mmCIF file with all atom_site columns, C-alpha atoms and ligand atoms in Angstrom:
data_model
loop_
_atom_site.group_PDB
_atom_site.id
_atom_site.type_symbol
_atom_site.label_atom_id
_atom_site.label_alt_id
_atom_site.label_comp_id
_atom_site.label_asym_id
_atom_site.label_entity_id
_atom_site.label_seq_id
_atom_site.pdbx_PDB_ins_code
_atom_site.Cartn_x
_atom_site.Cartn_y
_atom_site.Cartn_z
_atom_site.occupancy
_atom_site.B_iso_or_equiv
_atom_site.pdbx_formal_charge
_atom_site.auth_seq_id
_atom_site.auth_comp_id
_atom_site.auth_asym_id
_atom_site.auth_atom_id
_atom_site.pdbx_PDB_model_num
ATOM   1   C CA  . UNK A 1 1   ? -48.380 67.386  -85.604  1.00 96.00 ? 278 UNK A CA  1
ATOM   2   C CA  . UNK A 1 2   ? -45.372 67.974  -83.403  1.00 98.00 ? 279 UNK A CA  1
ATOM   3   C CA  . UNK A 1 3   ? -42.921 70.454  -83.301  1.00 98.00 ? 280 UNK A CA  1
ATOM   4   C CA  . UNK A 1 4   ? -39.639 69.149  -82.007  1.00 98.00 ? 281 UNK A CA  1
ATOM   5   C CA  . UNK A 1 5   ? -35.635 69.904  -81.749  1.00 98.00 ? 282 UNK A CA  1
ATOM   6   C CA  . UNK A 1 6   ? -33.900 67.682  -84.422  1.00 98.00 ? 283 UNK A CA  1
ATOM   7   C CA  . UNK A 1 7   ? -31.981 64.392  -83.654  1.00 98.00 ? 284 UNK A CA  1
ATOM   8   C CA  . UNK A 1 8   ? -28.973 62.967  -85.258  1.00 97.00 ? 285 UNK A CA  1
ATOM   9   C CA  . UNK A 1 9   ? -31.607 60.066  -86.466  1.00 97.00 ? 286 UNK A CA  1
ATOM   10  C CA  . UNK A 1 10  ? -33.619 62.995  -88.191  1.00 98.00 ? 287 UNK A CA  1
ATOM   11  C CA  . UNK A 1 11  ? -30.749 64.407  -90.576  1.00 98.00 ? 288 UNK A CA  1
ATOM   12  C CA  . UNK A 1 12  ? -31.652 62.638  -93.742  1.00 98.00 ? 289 UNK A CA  1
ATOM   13  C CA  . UNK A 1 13  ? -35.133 63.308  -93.330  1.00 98.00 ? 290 UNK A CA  1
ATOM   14  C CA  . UNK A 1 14  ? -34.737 66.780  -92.823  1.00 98.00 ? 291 UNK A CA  1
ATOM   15  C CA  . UNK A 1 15  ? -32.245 66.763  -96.222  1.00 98.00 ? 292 UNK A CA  1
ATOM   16  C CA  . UNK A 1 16  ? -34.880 65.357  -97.573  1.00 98.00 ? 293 UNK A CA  1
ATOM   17  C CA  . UNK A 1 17  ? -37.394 67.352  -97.045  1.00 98.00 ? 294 UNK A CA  1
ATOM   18  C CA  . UNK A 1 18  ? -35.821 70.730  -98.410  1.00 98.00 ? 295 UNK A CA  1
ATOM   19  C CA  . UNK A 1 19  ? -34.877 69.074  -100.953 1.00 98.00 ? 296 UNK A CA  1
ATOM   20  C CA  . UNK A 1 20  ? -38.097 68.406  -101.871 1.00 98.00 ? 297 UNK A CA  1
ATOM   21  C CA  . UNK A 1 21  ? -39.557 71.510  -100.850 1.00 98.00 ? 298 UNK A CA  1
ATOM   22  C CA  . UNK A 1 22  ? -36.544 74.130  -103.033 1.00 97.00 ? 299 UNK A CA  1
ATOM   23  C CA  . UNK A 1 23  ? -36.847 71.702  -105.960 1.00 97.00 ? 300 UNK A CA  1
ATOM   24  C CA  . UNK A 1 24  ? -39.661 73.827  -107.392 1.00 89.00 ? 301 UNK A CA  1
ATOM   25  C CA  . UNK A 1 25  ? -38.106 77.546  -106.338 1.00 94.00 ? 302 UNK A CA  1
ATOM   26  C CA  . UNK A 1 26  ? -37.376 79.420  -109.161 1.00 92.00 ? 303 UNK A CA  1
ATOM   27  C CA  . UNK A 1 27  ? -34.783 81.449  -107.257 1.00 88.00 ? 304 UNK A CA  1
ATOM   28  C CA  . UNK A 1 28  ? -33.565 78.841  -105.462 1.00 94.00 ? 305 UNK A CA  1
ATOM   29  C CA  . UNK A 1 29  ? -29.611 77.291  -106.156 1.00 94.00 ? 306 UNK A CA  1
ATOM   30  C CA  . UNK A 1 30  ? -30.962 73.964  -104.667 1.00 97.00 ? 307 UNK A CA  1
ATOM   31  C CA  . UNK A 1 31  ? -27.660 74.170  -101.964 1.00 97.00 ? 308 UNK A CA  1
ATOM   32  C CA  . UNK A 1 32  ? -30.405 74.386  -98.953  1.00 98.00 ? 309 UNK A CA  1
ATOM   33  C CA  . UNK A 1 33  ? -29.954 70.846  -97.482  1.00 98.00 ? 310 UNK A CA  1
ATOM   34  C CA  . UNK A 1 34  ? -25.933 71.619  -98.412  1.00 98.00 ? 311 UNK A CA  1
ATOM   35  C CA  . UNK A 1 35  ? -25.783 74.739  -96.152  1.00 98.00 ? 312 UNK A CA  1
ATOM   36  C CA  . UNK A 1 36  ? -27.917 72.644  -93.286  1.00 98.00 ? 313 UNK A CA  1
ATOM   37  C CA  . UNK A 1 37  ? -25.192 70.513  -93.369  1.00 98.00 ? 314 UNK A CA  1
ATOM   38  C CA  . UNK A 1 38  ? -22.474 72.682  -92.648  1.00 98.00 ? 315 UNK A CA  1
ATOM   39  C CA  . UNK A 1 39  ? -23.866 74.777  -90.498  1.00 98.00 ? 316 UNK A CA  1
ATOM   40  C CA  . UNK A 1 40  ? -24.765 71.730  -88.498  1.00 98.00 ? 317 UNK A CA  1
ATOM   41  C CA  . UNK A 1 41  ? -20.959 70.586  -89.110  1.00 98.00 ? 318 UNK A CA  1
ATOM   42  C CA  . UNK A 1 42  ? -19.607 73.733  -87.718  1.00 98.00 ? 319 UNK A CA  1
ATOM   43  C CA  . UNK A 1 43  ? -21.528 74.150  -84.978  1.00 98.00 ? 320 UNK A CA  1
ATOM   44  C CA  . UNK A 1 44  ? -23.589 76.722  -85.812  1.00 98.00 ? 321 UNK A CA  1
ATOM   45  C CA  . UNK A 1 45  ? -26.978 75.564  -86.091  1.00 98.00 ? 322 UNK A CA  1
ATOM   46  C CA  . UNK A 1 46  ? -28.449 76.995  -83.207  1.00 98.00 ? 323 UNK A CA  1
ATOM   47  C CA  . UNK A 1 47  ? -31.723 76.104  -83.340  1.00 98.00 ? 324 UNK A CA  1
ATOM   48  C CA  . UNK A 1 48  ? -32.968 73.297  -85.825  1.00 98.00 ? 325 UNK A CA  1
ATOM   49  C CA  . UNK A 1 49  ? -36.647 72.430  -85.274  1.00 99.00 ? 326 UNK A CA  1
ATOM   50  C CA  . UNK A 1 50  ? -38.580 69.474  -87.018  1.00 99.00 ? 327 UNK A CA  1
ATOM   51  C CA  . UNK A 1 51  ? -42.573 69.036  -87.955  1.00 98.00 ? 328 UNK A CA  1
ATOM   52  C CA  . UNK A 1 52  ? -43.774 65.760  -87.431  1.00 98.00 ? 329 UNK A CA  1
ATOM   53  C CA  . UNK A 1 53  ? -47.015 64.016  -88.283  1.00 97.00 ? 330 UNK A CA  1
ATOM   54  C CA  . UNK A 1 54  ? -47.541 60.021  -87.995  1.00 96.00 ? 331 UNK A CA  1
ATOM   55  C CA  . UNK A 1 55  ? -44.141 59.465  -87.264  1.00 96.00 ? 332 UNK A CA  1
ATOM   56  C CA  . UNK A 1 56  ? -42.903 61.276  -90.624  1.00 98.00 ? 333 UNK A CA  1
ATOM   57  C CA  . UNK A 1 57  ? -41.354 64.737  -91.069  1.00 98.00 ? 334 UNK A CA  1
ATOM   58  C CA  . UNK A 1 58  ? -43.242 67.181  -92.499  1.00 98.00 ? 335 UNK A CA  1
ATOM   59  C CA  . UNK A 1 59  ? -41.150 70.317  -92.172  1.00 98.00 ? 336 UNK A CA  1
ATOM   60  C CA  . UNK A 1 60  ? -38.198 71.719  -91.006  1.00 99.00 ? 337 UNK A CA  1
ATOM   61  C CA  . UNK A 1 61  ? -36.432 75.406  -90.150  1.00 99.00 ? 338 UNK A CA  1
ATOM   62  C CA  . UNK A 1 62  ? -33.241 76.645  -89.098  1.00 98.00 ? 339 UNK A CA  1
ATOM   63  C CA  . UNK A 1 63  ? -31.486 79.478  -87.092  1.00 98.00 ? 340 UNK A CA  1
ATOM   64  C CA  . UNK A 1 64  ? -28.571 80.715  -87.097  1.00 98.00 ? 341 UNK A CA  1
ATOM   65  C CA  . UNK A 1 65  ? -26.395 83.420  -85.885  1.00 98.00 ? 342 UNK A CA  1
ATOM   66  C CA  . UNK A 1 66  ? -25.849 86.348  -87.884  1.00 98.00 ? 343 UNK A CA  1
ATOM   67  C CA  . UNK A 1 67  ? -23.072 89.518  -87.285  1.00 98.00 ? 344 UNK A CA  1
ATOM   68  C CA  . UNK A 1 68  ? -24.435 92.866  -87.516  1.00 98.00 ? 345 UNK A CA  1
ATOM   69  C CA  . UNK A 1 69  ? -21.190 94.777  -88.745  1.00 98.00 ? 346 UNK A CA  1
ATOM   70  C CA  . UNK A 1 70  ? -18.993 91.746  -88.202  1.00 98.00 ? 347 UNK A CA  1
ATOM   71  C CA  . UNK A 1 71  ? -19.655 91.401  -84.588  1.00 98.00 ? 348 UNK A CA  1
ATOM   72  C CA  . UNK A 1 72  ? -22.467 89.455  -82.689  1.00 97.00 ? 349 UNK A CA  1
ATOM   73  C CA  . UNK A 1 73  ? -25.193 91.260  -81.069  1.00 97.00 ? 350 UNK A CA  1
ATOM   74  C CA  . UNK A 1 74  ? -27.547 88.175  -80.908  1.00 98.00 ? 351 UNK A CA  1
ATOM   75  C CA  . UNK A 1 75  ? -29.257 88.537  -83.574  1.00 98.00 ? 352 UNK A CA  1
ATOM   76  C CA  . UNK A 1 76  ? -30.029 85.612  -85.683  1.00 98.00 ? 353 UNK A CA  1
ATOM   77  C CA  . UNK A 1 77  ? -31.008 84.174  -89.405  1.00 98.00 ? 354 UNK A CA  1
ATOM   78  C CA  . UNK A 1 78  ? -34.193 82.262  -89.854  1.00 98.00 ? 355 UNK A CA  1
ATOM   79  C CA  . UNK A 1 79  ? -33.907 79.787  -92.597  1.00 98.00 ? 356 UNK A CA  1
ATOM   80  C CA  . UNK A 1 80  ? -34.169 77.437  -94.659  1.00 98.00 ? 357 UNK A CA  1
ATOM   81  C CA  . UNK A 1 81  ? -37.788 76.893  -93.578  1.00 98.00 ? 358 UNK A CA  1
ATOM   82  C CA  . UNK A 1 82  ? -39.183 73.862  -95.788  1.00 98.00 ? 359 UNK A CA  1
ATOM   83  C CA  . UNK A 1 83  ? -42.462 71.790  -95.446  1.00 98.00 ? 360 UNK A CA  1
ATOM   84  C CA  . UNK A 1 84  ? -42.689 68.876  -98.079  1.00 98.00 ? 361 UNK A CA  1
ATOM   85  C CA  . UNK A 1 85  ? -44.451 69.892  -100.639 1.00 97.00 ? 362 UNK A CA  1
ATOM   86  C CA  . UNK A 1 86  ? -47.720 68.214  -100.502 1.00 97.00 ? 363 UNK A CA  1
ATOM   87  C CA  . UNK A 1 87  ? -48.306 69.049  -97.054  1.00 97.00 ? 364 UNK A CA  1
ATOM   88  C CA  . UNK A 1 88  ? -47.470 73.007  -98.027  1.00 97.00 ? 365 UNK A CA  1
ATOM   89  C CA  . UNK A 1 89  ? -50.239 75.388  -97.191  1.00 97.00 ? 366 UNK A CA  1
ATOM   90  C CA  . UNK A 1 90  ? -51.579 73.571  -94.225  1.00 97.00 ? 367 UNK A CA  1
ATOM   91  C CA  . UNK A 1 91  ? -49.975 75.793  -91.598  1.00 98.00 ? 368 UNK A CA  1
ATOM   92  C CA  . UNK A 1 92  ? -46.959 73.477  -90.816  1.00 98.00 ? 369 UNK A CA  1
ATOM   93  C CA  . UNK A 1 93  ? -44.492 76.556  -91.813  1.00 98.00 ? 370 UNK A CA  1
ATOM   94  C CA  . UNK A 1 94  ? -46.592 78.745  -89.767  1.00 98.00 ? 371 UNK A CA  1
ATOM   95  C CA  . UNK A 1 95  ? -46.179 76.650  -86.604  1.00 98.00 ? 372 UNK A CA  1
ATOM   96  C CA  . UNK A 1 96  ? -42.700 75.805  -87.172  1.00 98.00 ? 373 UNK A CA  1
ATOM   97  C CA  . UNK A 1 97  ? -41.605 80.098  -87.786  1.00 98.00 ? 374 UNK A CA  1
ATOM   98  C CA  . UNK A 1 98  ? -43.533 80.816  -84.796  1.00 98.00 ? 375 UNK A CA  1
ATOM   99  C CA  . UNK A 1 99  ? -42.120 77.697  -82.367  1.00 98.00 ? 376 UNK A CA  1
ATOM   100 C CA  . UNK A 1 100 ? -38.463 78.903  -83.567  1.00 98.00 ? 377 UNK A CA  1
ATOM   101 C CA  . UNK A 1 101 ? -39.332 82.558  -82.837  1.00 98.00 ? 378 UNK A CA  1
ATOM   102 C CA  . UNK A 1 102 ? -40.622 81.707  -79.453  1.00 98.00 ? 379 UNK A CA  1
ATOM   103 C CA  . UNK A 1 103 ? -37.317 79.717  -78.841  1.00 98.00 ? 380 UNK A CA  1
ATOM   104 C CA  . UNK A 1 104 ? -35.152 82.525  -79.627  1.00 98.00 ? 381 UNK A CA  1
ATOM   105 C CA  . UNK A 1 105 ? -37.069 85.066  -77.431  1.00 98.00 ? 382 UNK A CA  1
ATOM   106 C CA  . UNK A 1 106 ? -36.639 82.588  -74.590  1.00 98.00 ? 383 UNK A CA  1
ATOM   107 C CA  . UNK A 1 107 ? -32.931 81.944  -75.388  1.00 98.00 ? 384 UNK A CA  1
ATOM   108 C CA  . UNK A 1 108 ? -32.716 86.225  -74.717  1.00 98.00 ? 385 UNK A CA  1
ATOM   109 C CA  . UNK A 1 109 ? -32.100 86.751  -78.844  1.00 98.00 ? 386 UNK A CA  1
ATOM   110 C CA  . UNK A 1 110 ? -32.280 90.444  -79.533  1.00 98.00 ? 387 UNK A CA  1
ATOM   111 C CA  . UNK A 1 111 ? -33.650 89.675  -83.185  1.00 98.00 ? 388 UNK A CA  1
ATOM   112 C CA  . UNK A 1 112 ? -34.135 87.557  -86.561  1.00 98.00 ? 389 UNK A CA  1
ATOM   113 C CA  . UNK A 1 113 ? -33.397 88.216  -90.009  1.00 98.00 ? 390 UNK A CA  1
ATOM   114 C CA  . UNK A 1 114 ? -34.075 86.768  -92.909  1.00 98.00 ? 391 UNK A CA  1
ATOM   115 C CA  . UNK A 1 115 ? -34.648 86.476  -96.780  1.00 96.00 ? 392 UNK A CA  1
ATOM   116 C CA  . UNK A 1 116 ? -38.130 86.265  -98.292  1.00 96.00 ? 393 UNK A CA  1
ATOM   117 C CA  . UNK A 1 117 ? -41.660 87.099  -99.742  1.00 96.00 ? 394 UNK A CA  1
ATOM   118 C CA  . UNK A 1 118 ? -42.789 90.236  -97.540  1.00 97.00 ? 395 UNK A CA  1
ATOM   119 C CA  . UNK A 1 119 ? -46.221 89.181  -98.120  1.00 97.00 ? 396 UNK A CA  1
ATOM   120 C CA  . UNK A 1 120 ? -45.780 85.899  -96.134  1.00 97.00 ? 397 UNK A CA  1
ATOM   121 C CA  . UNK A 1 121 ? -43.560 86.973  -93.402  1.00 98.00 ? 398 UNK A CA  1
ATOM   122 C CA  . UNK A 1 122 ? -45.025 90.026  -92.496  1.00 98.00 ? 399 UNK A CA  1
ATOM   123 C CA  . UNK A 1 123 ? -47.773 88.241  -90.631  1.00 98.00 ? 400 UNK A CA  1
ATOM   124 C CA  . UNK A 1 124 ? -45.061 86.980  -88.416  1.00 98.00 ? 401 UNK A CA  1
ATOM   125 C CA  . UNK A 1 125 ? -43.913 90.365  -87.398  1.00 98.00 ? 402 UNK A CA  1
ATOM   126 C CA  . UNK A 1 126 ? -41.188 90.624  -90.274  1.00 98.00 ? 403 UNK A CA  1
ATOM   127 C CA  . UNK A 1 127 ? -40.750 94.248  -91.661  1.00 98.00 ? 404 UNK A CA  1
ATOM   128 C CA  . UNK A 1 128 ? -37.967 96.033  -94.168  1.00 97.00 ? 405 UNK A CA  1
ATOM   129 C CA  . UNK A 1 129 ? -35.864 98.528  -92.279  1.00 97.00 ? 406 UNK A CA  1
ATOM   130 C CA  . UNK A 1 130 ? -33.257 100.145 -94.959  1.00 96.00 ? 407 UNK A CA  1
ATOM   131 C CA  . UNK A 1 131 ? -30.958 101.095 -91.695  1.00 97.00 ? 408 UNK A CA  1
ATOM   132 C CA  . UNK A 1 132 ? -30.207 97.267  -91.291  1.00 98.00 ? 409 UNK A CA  1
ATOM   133 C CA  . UNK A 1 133 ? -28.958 96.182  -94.604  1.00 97.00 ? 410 UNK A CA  1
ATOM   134 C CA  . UNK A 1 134 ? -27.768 93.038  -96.217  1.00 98.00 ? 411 UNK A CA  1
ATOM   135 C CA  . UNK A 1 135 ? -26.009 92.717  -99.581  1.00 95.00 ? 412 UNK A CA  1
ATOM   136 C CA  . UNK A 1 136 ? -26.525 89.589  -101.023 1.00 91.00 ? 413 UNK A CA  1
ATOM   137 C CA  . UNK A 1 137 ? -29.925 90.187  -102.321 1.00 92.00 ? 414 UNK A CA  1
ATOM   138 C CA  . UNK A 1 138 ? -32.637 92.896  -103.037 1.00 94.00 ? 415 UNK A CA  1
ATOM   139 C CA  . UNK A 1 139 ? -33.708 94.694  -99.571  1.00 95.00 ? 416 UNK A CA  1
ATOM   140 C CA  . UNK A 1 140 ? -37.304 93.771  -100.175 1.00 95.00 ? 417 UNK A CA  1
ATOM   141 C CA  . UNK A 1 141 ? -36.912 90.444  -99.658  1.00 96.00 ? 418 UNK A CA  1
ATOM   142 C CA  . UNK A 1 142 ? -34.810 91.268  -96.871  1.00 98.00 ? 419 UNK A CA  1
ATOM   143 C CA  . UNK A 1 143 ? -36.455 91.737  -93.501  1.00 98.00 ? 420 UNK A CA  1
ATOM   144 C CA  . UNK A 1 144 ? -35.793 91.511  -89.590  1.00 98.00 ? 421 UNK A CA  1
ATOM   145 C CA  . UNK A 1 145 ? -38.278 91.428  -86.470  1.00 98.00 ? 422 UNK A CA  1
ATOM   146 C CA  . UNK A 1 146 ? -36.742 92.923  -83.355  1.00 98.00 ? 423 UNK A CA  1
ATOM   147 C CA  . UNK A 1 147 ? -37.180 90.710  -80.400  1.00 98.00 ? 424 UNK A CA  1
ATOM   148 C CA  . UNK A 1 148 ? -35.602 92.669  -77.222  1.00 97.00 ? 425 UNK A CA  1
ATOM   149 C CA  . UNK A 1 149 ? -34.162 96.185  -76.974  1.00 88.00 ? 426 UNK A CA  1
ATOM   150 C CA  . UNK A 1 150 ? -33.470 98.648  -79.919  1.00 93.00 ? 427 UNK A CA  1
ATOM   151 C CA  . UNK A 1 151 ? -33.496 97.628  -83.378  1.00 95.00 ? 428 UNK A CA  1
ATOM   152 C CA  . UNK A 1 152 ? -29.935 97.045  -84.743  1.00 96.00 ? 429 UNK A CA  1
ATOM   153 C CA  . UNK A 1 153 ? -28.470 98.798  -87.822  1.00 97.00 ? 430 UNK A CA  1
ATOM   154 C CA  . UNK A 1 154 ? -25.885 98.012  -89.833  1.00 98.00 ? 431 UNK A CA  1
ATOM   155 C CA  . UNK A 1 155 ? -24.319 95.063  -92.051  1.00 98.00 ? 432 UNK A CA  1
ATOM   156 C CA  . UNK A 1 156 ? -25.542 92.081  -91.609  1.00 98.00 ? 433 UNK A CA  1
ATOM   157 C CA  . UNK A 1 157 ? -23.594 88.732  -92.627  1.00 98.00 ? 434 UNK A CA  1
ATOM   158 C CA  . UNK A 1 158 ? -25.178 85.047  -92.598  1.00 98.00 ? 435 UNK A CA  1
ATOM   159 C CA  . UNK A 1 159 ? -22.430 82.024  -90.844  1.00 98.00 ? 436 UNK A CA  1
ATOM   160 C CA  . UNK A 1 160 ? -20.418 81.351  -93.852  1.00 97.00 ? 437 UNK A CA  1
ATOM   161 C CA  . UNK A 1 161 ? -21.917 77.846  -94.496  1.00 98.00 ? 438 UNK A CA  1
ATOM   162 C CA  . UNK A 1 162 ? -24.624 79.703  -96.285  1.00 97.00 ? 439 UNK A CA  1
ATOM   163 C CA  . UNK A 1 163 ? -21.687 79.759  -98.934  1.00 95.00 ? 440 UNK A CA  1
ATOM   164 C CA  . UNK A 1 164 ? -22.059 75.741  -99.110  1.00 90.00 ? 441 UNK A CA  1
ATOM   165 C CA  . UNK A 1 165 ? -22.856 73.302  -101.749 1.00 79.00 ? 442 UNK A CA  1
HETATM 166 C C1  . LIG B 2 .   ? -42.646 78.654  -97.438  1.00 84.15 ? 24  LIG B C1  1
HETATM 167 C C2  . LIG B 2 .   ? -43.124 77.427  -96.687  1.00 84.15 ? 24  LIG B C2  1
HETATM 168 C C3  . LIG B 2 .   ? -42.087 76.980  -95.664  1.00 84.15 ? 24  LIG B C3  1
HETATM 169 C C4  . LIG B 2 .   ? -44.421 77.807  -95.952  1.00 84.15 ? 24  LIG B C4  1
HETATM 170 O O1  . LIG B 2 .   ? -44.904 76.701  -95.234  1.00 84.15 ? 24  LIG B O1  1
HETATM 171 P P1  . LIG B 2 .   ? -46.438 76.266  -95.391  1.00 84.15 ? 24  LIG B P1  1
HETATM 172 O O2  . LIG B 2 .   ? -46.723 75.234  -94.360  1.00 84.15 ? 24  LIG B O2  1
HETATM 173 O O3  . LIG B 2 .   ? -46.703 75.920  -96.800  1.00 84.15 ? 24  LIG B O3  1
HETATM 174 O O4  . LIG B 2 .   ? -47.167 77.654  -95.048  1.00 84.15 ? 24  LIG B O4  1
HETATM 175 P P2  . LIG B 2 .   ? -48.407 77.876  -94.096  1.00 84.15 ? 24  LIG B P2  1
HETATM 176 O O5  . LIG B 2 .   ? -49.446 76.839  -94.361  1.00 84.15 ? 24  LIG B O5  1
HETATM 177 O O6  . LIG B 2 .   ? -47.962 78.078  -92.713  1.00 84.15 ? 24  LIG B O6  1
HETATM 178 O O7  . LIG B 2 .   ? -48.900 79.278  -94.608  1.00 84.15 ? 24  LIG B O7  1
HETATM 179 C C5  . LIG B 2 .   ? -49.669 79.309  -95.756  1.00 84.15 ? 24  LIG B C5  1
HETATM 180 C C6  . LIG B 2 .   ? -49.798 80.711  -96.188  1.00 84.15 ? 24  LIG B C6  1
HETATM 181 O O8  . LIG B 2 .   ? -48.559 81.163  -96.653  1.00 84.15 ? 24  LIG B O8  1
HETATM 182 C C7  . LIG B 2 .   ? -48.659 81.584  -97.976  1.00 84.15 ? 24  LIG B C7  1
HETATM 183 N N1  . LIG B 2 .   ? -47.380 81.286  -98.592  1.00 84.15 ? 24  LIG B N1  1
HETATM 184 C C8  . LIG B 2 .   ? -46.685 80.143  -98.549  1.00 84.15 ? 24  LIG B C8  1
HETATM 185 N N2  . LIG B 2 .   ? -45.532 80.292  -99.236  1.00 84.15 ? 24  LIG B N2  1
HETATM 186 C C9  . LIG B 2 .   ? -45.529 81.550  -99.697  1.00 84.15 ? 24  LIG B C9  1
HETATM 187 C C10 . LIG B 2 .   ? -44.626 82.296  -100.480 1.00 84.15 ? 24  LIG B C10 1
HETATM 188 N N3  . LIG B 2 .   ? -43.475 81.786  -100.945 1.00 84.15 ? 24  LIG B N3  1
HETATM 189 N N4  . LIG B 2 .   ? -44.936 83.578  -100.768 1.00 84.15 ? 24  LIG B N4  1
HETATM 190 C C11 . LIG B 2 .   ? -46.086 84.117  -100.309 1.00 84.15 ? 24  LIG B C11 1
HETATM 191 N N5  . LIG B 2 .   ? -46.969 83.458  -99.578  1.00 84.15 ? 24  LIG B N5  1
HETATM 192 C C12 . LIG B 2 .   ? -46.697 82.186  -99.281  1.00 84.15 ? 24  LIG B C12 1
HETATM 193 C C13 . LIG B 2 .   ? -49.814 80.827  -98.532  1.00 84.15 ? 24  LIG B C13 1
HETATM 194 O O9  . LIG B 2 .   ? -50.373 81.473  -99.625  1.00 84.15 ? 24  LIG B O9  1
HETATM 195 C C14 . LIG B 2 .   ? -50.746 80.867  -97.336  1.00 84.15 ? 24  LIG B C14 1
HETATM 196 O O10 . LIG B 2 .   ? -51.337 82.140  -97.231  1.00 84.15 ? 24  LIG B O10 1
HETATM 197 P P3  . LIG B 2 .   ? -52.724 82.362  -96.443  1.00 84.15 ? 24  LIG B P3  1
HETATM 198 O O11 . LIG B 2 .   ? -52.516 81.880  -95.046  1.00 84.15 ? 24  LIG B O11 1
HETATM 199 O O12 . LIG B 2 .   ? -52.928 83.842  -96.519  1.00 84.15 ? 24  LIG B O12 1
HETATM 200 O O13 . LIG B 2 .   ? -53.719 81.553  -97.192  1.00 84.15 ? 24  LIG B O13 1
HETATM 201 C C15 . LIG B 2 .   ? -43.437 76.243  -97.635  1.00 84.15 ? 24  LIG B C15 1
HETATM 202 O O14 . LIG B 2 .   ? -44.475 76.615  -98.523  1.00 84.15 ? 24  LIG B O14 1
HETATM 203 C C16 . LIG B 2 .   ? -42.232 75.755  -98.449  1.00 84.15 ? 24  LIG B C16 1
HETATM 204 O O15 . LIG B 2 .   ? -41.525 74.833  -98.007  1.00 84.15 ? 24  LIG B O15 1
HETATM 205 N N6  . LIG B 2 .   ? -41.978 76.339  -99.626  1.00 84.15 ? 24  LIG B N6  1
HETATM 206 C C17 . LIG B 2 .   ? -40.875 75.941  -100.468 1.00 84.15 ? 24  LIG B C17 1
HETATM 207 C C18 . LIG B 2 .   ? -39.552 76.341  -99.841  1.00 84.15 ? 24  LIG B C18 1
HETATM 208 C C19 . LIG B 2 .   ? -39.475 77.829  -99.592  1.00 84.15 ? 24  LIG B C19 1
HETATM 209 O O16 . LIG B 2 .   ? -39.841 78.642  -100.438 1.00 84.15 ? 24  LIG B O16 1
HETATM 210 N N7  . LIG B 2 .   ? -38.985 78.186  -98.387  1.00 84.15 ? 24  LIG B N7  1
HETATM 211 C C20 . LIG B 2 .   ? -38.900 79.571  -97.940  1.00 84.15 ? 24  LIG B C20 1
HETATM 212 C C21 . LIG B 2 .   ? -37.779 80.296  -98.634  1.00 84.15 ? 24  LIG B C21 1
HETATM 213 S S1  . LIG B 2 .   ? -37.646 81.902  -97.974  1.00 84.15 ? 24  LIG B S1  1
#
């Protein structure tokens, strides 16, 4: 398997595959490959990161920036993460979390948020922190991991593709 930045030839695949992967989420909308799409249309998919295995792709995840109180202090969203579902549980999402993590601490990021089961991201370094807060959903599923320099409080708001589909 091979972790790589996506190519134009890789979009479908990559709608595919979250597709696939939401299509059994309970709390899922199914609008993941939507909001892909338009934050790759606006310009704002700053980091978009594909599994592949035998030539197919397995998995994908996205970043994005965020604004802490409406401005940006370089902090960033992490998701949608997807592996196609009957490859799930074999580590792909692991790899793919911790290649986009490693990306963003290169890049200088100050942090990642993002929306989620605790009990999965937590062993990427993922923790609640009620003093940075976000609205759109309960704060336990709502956690950050600080990359460089303090930890930011405040607001925080995803690109407004997340709003697509
Ligand atoms: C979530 C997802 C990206 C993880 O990728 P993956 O390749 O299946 O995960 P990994 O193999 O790296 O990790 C497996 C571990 O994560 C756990 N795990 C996977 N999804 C989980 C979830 N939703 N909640 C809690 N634990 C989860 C597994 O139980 C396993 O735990 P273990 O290592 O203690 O045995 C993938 O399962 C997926 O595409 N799910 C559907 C889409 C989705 O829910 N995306 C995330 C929305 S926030």
């Amino acid at each position: 398997m091979i972790i790589r930045q996506e190519q134009a030839r890789d979009r479908d695949a990559i709608a595919r595959v979250t597709a696939g992967a939401f299509a059994a989420v309970e709390h899922s909308d199914q609008t993941e490959p939507a909001i892909i799409a338009a934050l790759r249309e606006a310009g704002a998919l700053t980091l978009s990161l594909v599994a592949v295995e035998g030539g197919e792709i397995v998995g994908h995840v996205a970043f994005s920036a965020v604004t802490i109180d409406g401005a940006d202090k370089g902090w960033f969203g992490l998701g949608p993460v997807s592996v196609r579902p009957d490859r799930q549980g074999g580590g792909i999402g692991s790899a793919l979390i911790r290649a986009g993590l490693d990306e963003l601490r290169e890049r200088g990021a100050a942090g990642c948020v993002l929306l989620g089961e605790p009990d999965y991201y937590r062993r990427f370094g993922f923790e609640q922190d009620a003093a940075l807060r976000y609205e759109g959903a309960p704060a336990e599923y709502f956690m950050r991991l600080v990359l460089a320099g303090p930890a930011a409080t405040g607001r925080v708001d995803y690109h407004p593709a997340f709003g697509a589909g």
